[in-house]
Coordinates of C-alpha atoms and ligand atoms in Angstrom, one line a residue:
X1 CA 63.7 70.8 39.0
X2 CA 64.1 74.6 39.0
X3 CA 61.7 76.1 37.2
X4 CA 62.5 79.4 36.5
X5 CA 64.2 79.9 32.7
X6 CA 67.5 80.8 33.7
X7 CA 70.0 78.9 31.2
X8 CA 71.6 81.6 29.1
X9 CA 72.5 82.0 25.5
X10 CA 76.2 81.1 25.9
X11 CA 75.4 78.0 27.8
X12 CA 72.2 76.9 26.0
X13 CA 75.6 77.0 23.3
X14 CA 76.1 73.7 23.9
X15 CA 73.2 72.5 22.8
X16 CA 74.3 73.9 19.2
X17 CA 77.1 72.5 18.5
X18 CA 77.7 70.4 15.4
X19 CA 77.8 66.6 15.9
X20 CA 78.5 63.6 13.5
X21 CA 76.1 60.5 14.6
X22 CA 76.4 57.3 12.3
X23 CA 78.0 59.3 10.0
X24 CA 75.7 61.3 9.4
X25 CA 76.7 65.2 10.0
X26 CA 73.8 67.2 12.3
X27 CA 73.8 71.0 13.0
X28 CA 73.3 70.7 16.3
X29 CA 72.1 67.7 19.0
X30 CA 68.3 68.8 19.4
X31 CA 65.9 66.4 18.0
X32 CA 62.2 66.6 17.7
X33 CA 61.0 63.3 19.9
X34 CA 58.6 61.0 17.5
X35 CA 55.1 62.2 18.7
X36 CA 51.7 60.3 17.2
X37 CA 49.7 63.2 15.8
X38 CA 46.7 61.7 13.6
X39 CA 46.1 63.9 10.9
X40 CA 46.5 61.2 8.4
X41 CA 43.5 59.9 7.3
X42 CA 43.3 56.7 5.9
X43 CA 47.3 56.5 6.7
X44 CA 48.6 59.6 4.6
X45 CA 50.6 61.8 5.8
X46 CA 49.6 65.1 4.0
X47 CA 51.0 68.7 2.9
X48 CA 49.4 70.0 7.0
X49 CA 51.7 67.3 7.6
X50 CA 54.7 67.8 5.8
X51 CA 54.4 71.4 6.7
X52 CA 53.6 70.5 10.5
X53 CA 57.2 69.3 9.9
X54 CA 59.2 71.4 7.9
X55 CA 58.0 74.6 10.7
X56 CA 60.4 73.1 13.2
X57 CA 63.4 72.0 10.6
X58 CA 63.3 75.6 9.4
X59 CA 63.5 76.4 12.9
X60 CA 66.8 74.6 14.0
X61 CA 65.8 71.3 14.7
X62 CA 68.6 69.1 14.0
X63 CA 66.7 65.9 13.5
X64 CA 63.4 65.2 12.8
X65 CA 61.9 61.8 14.1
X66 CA 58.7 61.4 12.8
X67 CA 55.5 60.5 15.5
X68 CA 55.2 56.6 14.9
X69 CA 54.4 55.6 11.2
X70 CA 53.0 51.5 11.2
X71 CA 54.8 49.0 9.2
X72 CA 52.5 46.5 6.3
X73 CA 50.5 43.9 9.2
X74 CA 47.1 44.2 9.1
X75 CA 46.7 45.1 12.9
X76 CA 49.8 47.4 13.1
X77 CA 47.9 50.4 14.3
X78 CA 45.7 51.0 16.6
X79 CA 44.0 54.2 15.3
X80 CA 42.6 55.6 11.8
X81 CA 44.8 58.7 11.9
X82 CA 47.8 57.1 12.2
X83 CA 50.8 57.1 9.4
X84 CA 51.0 54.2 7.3
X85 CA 54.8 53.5 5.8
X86 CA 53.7 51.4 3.2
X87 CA 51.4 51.7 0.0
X88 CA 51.6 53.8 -2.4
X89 CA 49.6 56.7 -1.4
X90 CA 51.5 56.8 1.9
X91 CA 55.2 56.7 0.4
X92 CA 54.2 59.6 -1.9
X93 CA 52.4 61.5 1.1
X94 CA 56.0 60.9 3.2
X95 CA 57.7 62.0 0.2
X96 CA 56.1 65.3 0.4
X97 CA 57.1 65.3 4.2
X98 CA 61.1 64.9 3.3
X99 CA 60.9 67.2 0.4
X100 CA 59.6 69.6 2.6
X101 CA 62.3 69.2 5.4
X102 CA 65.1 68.5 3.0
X103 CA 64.3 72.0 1.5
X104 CA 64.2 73.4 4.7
X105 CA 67.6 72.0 5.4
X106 CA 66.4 69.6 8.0
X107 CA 67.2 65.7 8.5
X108 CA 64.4 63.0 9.3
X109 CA 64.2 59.7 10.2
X110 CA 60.9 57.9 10.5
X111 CA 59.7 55.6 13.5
X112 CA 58.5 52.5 12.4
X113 CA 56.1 51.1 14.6
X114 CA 53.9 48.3 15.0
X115 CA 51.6 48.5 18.4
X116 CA 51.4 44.6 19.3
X117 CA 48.3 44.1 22.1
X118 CA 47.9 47.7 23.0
X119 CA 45.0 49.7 22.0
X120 CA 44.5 53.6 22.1
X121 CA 43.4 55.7 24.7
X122 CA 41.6 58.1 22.2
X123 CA 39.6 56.0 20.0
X124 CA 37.6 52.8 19.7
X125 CA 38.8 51.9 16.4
X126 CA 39.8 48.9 15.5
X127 CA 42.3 47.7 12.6
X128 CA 40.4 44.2 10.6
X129 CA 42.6 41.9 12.2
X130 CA 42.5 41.0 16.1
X131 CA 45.9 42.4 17.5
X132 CA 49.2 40.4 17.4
X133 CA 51.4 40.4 19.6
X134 CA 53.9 37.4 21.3
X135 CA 51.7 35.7 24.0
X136 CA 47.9 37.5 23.2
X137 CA 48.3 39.5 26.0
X138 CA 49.2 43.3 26.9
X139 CA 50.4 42.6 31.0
X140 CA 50.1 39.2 33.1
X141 CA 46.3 38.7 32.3
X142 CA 45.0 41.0 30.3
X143 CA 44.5 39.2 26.9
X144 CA 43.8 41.3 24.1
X145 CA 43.7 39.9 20.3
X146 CA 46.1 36.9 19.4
X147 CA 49.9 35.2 20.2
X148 CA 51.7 35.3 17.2
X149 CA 52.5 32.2 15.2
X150 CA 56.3 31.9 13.3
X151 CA 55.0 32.6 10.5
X152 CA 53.2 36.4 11.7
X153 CA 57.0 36.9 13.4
X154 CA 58.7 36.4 10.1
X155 CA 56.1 38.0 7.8
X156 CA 56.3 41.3 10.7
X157 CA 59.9 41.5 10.5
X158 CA 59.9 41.4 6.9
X159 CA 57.6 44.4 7.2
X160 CA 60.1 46.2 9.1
X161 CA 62.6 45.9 6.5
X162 CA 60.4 46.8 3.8
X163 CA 59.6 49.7 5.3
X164 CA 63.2 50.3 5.8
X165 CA 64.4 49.9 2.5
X166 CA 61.5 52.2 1.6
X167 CA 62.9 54.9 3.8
X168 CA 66.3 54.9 2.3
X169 CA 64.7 54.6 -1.0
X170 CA 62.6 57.9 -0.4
X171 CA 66.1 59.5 0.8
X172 CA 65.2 59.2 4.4
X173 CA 68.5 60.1 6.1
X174 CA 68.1 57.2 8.5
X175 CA 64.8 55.1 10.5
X176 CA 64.1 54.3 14.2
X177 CA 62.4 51.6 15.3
X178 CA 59.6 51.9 17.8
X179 CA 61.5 50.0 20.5
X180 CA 59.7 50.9 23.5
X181 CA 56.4 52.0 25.5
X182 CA 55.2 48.7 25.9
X183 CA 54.2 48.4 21.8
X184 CA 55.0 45.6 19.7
X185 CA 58.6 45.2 19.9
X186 CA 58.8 45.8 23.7
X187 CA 56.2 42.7 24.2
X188 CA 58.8 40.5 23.0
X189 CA 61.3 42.4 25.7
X190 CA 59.1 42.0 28.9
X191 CA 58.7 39.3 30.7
X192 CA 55.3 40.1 31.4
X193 CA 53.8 40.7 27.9
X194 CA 56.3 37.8 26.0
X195 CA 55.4 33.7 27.7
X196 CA 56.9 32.0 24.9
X197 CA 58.6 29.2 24.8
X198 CA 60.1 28.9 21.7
X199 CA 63.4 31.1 20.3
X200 CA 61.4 34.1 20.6
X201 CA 60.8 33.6 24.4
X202 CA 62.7 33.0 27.4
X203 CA 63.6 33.5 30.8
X204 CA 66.3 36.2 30.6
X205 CA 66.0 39.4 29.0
X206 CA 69.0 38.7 27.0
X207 CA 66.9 36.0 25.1
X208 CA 63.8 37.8 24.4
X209 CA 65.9 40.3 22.3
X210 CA 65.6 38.0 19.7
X211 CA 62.8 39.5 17.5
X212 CA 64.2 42.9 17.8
X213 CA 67.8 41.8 16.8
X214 CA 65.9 39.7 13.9
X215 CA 64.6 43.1 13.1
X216 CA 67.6 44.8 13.3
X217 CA 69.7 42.5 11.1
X218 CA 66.7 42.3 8.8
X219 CA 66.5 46.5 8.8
X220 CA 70.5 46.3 8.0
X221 CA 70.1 43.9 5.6
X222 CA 67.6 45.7 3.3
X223 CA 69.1 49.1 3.8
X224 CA 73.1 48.3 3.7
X225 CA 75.9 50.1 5.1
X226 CA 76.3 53.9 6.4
X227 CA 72.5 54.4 6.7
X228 CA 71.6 55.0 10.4
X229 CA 70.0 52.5 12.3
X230 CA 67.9 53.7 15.3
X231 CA 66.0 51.8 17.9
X232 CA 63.9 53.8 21.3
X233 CA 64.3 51.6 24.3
X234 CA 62.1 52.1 27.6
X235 CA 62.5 50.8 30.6
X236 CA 58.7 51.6 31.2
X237 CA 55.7 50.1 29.8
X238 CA 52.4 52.5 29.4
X239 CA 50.4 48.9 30.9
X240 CA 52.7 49.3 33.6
X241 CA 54.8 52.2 34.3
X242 CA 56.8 50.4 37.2
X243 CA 58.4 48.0 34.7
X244 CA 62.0 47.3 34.5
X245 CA 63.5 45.4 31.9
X246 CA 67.0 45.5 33.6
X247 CA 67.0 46.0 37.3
X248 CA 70.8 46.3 37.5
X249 CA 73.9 47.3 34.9
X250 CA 75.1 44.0 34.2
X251 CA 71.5 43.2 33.1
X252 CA 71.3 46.4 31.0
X253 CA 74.5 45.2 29.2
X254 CA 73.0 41.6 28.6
X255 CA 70.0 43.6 26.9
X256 CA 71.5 45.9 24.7
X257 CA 74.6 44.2 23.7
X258 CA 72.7 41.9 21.6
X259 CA 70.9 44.7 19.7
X260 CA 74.6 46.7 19.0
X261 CA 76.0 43.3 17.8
X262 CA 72.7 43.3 15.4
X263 CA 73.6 46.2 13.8
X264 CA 72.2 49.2 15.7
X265 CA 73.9 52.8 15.5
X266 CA 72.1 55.1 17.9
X267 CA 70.3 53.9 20.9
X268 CA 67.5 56.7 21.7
X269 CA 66.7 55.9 25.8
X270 CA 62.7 57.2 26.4
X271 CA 62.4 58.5 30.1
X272 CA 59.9 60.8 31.2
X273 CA 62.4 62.8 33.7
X274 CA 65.9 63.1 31.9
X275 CA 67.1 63.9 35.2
X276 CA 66.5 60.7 37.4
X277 CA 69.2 58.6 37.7
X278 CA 68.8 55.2 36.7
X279 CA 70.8 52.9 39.1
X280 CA 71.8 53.9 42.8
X281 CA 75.1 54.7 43.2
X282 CA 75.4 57.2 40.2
X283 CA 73.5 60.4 38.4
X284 CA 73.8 59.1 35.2
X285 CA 70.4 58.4 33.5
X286 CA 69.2 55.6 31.3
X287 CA 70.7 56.9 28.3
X288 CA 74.0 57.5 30.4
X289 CA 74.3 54.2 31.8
X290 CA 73.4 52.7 27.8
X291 CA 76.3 55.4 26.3
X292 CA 78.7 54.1 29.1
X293 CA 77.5 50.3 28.1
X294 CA 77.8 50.3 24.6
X295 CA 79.7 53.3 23.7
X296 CA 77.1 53.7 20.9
X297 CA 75.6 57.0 20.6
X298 CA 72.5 58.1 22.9
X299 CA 69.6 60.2 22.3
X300 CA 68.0 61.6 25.9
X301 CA 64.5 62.6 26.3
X302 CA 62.1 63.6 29.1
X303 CA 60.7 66.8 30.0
X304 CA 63.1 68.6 28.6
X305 CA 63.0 72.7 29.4
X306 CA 58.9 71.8 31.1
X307 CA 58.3 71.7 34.9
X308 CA 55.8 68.3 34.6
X309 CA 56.3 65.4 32.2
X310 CA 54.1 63.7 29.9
X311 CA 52.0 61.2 30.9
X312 CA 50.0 63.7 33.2
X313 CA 50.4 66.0 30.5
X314 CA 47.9 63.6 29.0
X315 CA 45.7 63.7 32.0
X316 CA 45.2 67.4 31.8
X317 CA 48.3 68.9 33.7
X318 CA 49.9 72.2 32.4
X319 CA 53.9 72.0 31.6
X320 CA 55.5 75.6 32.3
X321 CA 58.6 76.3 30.5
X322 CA 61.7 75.0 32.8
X323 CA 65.5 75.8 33.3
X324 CA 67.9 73.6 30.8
X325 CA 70.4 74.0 33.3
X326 CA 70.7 70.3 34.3
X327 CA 70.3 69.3 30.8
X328 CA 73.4 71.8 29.7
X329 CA 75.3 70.1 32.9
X330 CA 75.0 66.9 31.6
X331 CA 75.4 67.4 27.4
X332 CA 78.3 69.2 29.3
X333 CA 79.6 66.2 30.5
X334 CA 79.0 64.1 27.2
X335 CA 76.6 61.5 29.5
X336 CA 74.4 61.5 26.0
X337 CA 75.0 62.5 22.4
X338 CA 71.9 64.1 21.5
X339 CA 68.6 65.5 23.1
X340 CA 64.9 64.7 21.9
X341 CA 62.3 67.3 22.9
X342 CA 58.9 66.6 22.5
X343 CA 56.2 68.7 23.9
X344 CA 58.0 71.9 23.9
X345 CA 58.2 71.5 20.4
X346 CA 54.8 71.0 20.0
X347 CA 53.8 74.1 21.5
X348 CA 56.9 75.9 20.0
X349 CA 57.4 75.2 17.1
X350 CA 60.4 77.7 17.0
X351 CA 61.8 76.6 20.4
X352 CA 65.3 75.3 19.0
X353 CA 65.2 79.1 17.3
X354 CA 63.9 80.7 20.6
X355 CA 66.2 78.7 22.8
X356 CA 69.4 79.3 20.4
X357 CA 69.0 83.2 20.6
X358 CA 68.6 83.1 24.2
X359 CA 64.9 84.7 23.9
X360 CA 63.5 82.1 26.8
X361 CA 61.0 84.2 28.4
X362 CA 59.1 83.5 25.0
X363 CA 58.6 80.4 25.2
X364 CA 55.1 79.1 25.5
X365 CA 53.8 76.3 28.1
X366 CA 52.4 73.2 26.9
X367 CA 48.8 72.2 27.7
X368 CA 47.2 69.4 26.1
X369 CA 44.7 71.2 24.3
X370 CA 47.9 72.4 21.8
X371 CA 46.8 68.9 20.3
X372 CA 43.7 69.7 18.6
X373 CA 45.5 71.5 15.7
X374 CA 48.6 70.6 13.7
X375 CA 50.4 73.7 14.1
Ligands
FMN1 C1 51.2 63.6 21.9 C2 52.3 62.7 22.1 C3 52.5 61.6 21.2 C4 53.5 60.7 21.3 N1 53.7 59.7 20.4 C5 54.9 59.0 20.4 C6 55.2 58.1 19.3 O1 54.5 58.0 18.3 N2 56.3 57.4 19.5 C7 57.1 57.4 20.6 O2 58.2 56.8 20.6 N3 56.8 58.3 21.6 C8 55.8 59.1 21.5 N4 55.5 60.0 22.5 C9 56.5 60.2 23.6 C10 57.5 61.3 23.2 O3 58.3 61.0 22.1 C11 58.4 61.8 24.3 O4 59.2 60.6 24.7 C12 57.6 62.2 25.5 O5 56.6 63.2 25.2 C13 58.5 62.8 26.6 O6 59.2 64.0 26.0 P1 58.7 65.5 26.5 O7 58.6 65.5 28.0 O8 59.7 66.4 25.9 O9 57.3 65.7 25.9 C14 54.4 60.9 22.4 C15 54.2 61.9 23.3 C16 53.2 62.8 23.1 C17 53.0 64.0 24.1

């Protein structure tokens, strides 16, 4: 990747122009990428939150999707700080948040998120329940907490849709389900993380989509037509970054056609380089290949306009600002629908602004240490 910031106004232009996804009607296709935060103690989101937010709709974000907020099961999350989307204290705390953006004239989605077997790597907190997950374990042998019985799949997805109906209930203008990273509903995708052997198992991948599609329907259901229905999809796991779920195409197709005919409207396709094709014989990235697929809508994501991409950003390496160049070649192209942008956002929160007037030599580099406040 070039790194000198050498997209200009005129062709960063693509990146603002209007869009209609699920009908619902966007300014432009730049979305902030859901990123965990915790400032909210006890689970609610407060007004440093909802002002944390409404800095980047003011600033030309399109849409907002919120860091992960966990569904009503007692081991949801992982860490203290984390969003709750249930209880009262927590709706009216996200209330605040959409009021705040809504003013702004910005549209949100939350991610609903459960974390299955994983813990976190910042604190040793633990939620009173052992984890759940499908098989009690995070990767081939490493057992953490407990398999899930029927009964904890059915009660979880009725958590999901809860939440859901919640959202629209708030006014959300859509949700996204947490899809991917190795967390809750990814267990059930890989092989690795899901040995079941009843309906929620199985040896292809096609067949352990079955508690996300549950989800899905069970979303659609309690939230009815013409709301929009997201779900993020990795093909990497944080217990194991090598993972593939679908190693070819066809297989890719056997995985996500299930979740469209379950009722999902925008597939958002987590990567942490947006530029690395993902199948020889082609350029197109993951959420190419799942646009060409499905013909559903795609969100891309990965180091966009930064030199190094996340997961060392975590480990202490510095992200310079970065040319959009490639990114503007391939919106050009239509490969994907919409672009998520994550750190840059963090440590801009004007960057849609900055990049939309062409001012790119003022955009700031993103360390980790931006994470200490919620600016
Ligand atoms: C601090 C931080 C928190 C994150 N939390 C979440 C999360 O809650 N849900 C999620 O799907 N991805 C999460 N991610 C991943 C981002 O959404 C995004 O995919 C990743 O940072 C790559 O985009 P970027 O290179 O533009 O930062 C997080 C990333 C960071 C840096």
């Amino acid at each position: 990747m070039s790194t000198s910031s050498d997209a200009t106004p005129a062709s960063a232009g693509r990146l603002f122009e209007p869009v209609e996804i699920a009908g619902m009607s966007l300014p432009n296709r730049i979305v902030m990428a859901p990123m965990t935060r915790s400032f909210s103690p006890g689970g609610v989101p407060g007004p440093d939150v909802a002002a944390y937010y409404r800095r980047r709709a003011e600033q030309d974000v399109g849409l907002i999707i919120t860091e992960g907020t966990v569904v009503d099961r007692p081991s949801a999350s992982n860490d203290p700080g984390v969003p709750h989307f249930h209880g009262e204290a927590a709706l009216a705390g996200w209330a605040r948040v959409l009021e705040s953006v809504h003013a702004a004239g910005g549209r949100i989605w939350p991610q609903l998120w459960h974390v299955g077997a994983l813990r976190s790597g910042s604190t040793d907190w633990r939620p009173p329940q052992p984890f759940e997950s499908p098989s009690g374990v995070s990767r081939p042998g490493r057992e953490i907490g407990v398999a899930m019985t029927e009964a904890d799949i059915e009660a979880t997805i009725a958590a999901f849709a809860r939440a859901a109906a919640d959202a629209r209930r708030l006014g959300f203008d859509g949700v996204e389900l947490h899809g991917a990273h190795g967390y809750l509903i990814d267990q059930f995708f890989w092989e690795g993380s899901n040995q079941r052997s009843d309906r929620f198992g199985g040896a292809s991948l096609a067949a352990r989509t079955r508690f996300a599609c549950e989800t899905i329907r069970a979303v659609r259901a309690a939230t009815g037509p013409g709301f929009p229905i997201s779900i993020r999809l990795s093909q990497w796991k944080q217990q194991h970054f090598p993972a593939r779920l679908a190693q070819t195409p066809d297989e890719m197709a056997s995985w996500l056609e299930p979740l469209v005919d379950a009722g999902v409207d925008v597939l958002h396709c987590s990567t942490r380089r947006f530029w690395e094709p993902e199948f020889e014989g082609s350029d197109l990235n993951f959420a190419g290949w799942t646009k060409k697929l499905t013909g559903l809508p795609t969100i891309t994501v990965g180091s966009v306009g930064l030199t190094g991409e996340f997961v060392a950003s975590f480990g202490g390496e510095k992200s310079e600002p970065a040319s959009l160049d490639e990114l503007l070649r391939r919106l050009g192209r239509e490969e994907f629908d919409l672009v998520a942008v994550g750190r840059a956002l963090i440590a801009n929160p004007d960057w849609a602004r900055k990049v939309r007037e062409g001012r790119f030599g003022e955009l700031d580099a993103y360390d980790r240490g931006v994470l200490a406040e919620l600016a």
